mmCIF file of C-alpha atoms and ligand atoms in Angstrom:
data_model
loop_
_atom_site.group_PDB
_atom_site.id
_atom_site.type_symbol
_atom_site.label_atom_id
_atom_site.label_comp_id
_atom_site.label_asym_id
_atom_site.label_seq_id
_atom_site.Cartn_x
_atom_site.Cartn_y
_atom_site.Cartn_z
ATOM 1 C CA UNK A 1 0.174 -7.020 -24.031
ATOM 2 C CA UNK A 2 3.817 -6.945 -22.611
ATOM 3 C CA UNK A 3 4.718 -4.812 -19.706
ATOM 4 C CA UNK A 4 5.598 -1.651 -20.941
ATOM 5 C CA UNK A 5 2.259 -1.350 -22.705
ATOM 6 C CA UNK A 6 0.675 -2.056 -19.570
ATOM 7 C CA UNK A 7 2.208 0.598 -17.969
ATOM 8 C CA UNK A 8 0.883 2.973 -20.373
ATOM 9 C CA UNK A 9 -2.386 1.806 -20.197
ATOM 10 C CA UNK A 10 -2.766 2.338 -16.499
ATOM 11 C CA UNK A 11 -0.648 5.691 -16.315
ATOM 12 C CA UNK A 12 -3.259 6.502 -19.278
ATOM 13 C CA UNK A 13 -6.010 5.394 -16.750
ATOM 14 C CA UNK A 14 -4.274 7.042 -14.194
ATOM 15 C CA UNK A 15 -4.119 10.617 -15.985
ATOM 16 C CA UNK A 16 -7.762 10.403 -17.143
ATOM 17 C CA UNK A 17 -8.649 9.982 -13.165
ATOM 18 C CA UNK A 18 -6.442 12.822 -12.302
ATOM 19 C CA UNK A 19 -8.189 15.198 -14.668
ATOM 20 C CA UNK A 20 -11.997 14.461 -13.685
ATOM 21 C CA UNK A 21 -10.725 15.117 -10.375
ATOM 22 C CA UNK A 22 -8.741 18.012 -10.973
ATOM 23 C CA UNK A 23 -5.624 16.474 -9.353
ATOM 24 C CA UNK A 24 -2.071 16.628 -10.411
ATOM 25 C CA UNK A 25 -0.676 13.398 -11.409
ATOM 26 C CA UNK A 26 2.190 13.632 -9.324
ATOM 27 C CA UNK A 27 -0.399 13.378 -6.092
ATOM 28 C CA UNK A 28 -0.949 9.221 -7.214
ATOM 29 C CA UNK A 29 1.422 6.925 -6.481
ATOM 30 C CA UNK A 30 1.757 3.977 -8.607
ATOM 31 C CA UNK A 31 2.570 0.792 -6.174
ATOM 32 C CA UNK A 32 2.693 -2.260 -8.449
ATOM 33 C CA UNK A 33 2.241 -5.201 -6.807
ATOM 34 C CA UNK A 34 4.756 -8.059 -7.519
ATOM 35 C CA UNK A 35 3.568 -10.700 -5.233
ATOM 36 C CA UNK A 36 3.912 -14.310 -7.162
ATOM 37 C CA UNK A 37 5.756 -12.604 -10.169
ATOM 38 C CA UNK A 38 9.259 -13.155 -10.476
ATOM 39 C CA UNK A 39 12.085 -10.918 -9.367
ATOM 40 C CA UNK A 40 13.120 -10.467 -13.664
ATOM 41 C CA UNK A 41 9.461 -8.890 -13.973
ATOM 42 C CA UNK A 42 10.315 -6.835 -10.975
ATOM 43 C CA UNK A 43 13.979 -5.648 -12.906
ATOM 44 C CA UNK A 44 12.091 -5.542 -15.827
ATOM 45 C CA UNK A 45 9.422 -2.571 -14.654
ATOM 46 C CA UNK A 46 11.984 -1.134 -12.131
ATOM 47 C CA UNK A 47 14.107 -0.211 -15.786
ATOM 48 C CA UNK A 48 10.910 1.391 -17.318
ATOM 49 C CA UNK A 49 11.382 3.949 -14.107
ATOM 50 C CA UNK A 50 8.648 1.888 -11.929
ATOM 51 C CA UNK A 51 10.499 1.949 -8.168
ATOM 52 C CA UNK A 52 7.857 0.836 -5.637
ATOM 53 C CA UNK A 53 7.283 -2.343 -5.294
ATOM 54 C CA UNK A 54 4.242 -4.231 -2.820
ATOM 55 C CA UNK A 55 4.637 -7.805 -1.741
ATOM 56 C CA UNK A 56 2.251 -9.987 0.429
ATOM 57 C CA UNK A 57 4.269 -13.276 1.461
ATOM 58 C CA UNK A 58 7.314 -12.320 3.682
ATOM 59 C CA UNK A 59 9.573 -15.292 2.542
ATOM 60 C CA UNK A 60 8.691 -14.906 -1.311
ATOM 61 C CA UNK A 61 9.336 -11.375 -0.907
ATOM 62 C CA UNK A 62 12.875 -11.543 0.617
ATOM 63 C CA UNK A 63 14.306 -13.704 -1.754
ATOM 64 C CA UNK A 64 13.519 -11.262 -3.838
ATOM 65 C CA UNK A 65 14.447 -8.067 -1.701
ATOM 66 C CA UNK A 66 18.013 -9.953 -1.686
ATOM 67 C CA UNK A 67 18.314 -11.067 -4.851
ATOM 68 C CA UNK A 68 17.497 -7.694 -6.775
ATOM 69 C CA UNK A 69 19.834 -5.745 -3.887
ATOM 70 C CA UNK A 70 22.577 -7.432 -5.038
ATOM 71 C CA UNK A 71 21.669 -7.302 -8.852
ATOM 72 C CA UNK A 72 23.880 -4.040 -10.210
ATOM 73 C CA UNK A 73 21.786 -3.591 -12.779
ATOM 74 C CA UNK A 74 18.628 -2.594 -10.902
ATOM 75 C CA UNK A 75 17.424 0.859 -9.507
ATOM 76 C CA UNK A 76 17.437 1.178 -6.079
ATOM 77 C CA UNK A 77 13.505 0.215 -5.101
ATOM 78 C CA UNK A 78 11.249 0.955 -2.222
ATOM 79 C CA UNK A 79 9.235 -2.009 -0.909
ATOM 80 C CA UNK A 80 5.657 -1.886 0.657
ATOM 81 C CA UNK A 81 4.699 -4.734 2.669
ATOM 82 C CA UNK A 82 0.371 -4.879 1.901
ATOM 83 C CA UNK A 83 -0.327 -8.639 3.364
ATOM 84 C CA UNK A 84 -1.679 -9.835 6.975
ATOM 85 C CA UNK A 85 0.838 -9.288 9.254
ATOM 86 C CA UNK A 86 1.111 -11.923 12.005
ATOM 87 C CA UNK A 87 3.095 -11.202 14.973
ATOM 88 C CA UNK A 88 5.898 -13.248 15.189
ATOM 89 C CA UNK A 89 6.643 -11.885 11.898
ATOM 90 C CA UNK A 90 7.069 -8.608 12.742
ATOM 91 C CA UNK A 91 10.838 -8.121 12.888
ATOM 92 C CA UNK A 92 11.594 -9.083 9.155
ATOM 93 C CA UNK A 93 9.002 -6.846 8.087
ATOM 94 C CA UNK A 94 10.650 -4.153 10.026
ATOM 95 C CA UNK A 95 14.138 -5.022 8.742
ATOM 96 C CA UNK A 96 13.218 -4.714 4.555
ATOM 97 C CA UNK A 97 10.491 -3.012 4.010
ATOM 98 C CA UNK A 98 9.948 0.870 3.384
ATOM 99 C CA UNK A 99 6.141 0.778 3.997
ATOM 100 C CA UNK A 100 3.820 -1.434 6.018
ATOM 101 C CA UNK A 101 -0.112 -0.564 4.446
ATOM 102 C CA UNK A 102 -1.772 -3.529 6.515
ATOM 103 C CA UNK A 103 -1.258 -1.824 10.395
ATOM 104 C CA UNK A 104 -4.575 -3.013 12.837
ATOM 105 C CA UNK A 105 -3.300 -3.265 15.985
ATOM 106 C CA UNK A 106 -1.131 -1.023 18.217
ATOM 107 C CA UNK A 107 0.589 -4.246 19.764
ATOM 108 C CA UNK A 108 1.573 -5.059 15.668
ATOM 109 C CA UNK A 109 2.672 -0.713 14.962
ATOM 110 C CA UNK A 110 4.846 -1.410 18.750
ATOM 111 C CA UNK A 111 6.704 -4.483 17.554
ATOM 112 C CA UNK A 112 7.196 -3.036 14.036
ATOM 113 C CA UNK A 113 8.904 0.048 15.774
ATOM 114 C CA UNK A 114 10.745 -1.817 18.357
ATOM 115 C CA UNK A 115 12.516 -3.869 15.791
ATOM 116 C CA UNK A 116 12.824 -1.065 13.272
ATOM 117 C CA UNK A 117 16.504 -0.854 12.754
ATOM 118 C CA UNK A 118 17.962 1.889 14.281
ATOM 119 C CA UNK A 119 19.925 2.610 10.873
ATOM 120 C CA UNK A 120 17.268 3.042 8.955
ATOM 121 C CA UNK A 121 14.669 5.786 8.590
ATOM 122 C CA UNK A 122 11.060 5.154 10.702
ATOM 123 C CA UNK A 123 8.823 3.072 8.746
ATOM 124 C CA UNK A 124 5.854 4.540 7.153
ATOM 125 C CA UNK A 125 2.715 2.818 8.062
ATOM 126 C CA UNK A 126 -0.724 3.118 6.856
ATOM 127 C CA UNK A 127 -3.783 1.928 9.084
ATOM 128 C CA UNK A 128 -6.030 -0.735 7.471
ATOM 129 C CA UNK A 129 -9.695 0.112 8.063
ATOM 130 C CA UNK A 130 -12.157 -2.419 7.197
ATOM 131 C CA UNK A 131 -14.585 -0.167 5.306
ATOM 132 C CA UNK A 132 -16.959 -2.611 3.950
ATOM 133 C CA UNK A 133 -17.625 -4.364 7.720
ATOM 134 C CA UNK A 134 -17.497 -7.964 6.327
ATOM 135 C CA UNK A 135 -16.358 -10.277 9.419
ATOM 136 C CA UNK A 136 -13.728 -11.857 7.340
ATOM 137 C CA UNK A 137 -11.601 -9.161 6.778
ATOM 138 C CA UNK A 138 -8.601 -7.563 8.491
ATOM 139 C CA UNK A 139 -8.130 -4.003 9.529
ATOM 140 C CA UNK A 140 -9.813 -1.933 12.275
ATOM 141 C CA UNK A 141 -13.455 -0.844 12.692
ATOM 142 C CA UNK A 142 -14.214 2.535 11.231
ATOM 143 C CA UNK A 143 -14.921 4.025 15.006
ATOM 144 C CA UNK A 144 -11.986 2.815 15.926
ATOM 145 C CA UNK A 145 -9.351 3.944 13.523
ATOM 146 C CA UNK A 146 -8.758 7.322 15.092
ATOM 147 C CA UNK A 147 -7.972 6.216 18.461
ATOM 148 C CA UNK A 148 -5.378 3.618 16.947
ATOM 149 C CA UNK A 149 -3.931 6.771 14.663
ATOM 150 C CA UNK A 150 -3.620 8.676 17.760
ATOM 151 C CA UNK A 151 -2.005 6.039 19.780
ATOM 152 C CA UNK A 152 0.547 5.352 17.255
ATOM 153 C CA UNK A 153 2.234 8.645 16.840
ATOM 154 C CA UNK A 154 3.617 8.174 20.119
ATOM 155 C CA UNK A 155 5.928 5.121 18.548
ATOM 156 C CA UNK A 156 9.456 6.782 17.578
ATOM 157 C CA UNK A 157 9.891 4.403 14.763
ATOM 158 C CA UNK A 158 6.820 3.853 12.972
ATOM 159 C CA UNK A 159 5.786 6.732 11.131
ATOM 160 C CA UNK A 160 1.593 6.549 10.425
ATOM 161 C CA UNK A 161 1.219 8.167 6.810
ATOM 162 C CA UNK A 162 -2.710 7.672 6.556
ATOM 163 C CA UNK A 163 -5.209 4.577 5.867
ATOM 164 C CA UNK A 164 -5.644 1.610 3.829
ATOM 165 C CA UNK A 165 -8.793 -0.202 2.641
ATOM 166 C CA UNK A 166 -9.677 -3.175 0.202
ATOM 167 C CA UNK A 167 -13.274 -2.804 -0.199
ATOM 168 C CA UNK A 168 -15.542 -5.339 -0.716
ATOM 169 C CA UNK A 169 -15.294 -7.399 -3.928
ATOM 170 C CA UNK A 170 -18.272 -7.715 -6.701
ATOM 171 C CA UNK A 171 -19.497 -4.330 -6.132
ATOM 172 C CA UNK A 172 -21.302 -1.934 -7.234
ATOM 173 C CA UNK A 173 -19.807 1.592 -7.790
ATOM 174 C CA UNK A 174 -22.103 2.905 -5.263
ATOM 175 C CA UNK A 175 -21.102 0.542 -2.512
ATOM 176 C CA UNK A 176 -17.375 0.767 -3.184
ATOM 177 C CA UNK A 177 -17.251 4.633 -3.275
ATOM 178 C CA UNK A 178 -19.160 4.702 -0.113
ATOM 179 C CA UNK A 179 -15.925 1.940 1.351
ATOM 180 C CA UNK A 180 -13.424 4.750 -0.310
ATOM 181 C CA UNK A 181 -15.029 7.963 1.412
ATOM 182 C CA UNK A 182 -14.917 6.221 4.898
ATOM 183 C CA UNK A 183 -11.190 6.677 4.588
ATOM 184 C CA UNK A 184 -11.337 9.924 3.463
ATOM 185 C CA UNK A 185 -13.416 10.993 6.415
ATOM 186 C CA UNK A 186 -11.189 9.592 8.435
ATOM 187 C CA UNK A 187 -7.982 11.013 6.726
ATOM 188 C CA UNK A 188 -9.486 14.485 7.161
ATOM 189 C CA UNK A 189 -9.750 13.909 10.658
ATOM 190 C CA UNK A 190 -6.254 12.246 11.751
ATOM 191 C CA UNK A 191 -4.349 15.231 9.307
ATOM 192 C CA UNK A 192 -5.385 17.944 11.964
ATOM 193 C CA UNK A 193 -3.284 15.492 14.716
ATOM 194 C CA UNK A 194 -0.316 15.757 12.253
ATOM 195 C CA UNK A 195 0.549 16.984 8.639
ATOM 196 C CA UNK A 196 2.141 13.889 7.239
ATOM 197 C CA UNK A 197 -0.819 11.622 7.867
ATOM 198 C CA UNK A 198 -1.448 12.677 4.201
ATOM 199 C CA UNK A 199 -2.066 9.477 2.490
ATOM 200 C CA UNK A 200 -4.606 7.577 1.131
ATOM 201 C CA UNK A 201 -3.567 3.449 -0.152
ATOM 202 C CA UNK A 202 -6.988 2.021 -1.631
ATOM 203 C CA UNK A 203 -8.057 1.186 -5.226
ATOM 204 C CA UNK A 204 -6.731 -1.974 -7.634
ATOM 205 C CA UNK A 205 -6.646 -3.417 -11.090
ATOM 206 C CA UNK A 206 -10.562 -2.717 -11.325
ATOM 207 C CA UNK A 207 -11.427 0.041 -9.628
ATOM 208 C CA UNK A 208 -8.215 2.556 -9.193
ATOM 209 C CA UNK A 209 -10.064 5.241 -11.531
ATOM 210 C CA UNK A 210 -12.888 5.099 -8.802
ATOM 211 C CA UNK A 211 -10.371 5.371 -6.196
ATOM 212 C CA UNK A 212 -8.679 7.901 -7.346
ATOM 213 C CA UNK A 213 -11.678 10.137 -7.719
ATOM 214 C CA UNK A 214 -12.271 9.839 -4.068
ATOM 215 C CA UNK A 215 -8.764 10.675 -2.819
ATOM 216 C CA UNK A 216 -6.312 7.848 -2.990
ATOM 217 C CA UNK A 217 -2.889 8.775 -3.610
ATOM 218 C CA UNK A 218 -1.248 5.491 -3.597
ATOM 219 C CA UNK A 219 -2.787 2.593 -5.809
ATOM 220 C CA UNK A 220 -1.726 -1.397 -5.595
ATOM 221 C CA UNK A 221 -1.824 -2.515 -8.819
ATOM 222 C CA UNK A 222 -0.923 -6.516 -9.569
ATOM 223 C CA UNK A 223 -2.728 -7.967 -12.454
ATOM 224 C CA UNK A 224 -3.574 -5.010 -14.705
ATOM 225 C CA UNK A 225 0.137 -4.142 -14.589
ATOM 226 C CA UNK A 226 1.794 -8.047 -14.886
ATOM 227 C CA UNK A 227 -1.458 -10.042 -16.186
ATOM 228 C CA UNK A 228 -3.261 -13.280 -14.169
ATOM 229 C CA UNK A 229 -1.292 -14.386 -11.209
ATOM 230 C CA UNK A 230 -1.470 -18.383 -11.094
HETATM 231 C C1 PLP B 301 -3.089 -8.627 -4.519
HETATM 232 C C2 PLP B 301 -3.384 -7.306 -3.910
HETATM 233 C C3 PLP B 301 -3.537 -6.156 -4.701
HETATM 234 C C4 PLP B 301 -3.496 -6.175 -6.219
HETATM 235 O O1 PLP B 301 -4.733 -6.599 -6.717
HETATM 236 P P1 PLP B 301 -5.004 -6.622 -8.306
HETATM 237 O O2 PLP B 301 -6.482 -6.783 -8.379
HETATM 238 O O3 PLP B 301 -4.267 -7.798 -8.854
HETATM 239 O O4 PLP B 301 -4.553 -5.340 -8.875
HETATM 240 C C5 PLP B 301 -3.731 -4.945 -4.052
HETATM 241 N N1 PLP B 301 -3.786 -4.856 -2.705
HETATM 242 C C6 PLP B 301 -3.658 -5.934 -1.912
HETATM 243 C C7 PLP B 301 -3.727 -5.773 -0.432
HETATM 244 C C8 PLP B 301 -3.455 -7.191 -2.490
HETATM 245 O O5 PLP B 301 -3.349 -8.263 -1.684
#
């Protein structure tokens, strides 16, 4: 399949998820996530109307930031950073990207909006939660997400938008709808503190039908939209 079929096929997938849930499409946002593809795959999407990009590895990701910036021939494109974020890379991440989904610490959302270029609008930042309470994984405890969400809207340039999971991998529909509907809970919650904490970033290649049936409205997509990664 080349690229622009695979686009159909998910915003077909996309669509059918949308109706059983009696959403509007426009209420999903399709992130497709470029990390180890190569900034012509990136042009090549961004001129079948796809704008929002998400990239894990910093350096990999502003070479090709750069390099498509300066290309006249692409859109303009927003970037969403979705990898572990260690500290000391903060300030890069606050200098080119749109969107931070992988927020777990308030010292991590206090560095991002200290170097936050004044220029530029606040960042929009998403809260990880780790839903499925494996030990290996990043993001904050369910119990503990709403006292980071409430600590961060004190930072003038972050701005939190809602939470992010990846749920546990090998599961069964059950288990992984259970991982979705923690978030929702918690979105629920954190939109009485403030109206723009109205977003939901969970669901991939296998299961963003699922996730979109339990309230996601922005899905990272990588191999079901540009095949295997090596
Ligand atoms: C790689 C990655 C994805 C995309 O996963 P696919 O299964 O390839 O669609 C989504 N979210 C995060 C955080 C990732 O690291």
């Amino acid at each position: 399949m080349n690229l622009e079929t695979r686009l159909q096929v998910i915003e077909g997938r996309i669509l059918e998820a949308c109706e059983r849930s009696n959403r509007p499409r426009q209420s999903v946002m399709l992130l497709a996530v470029s990390k180890t593809k190569l900034a012509s795959d990136i042009l090549a999407l961004a001129k079948l109307g796809q704008h929002a990009f998400g990239e894990n590895y910093l350096q990999e990701a502003i070479e090709k930031i750069t390099h498509l910036a300066d290309s006249p021939e692409c859109p303009s494109l927003t970037w969403h950073f979705i990898g572990p974020i260690q500290s000391n890379k903060t300030r890069p991440i606050a200098e080119y990207f749109d969107w931070v989904h992988s927020v777990d610490r308030l010292k991590i959302a206090q560095r991002l909006s200290d170097q936050r270029p004044r220029s530029k609008s606040p960042l929009n930042i998403f809260i990880q939660v780790n839903t499925s309470a494996e030990a290996s994984k990043s993001g904050v405890a369910p119990d503990e997400a709403l006292e980071l969400a409430n600590n961060l809207r004190n930072l003038p340039n972050v701005k939190l938008r809602g939470f992010m999971t990846i749920p546990s991998t090998g599961n069964q529909t059950e288990q992984l709808a259970k991982e979705f509907e923690i978030c929702r809970q918690l979105l629920r919650q954190a939109s009485k503190l403030d109206s723009d904490i109205n977003m939901l970033s969970m669901g991939m290649s296998n299961d963003l039908d699922l996730a979109i049936e339990h309230g996601s409205t922005c899905i990272r997509v990588g191999t079901a939209l540009f095949g295997e990664r090596q």
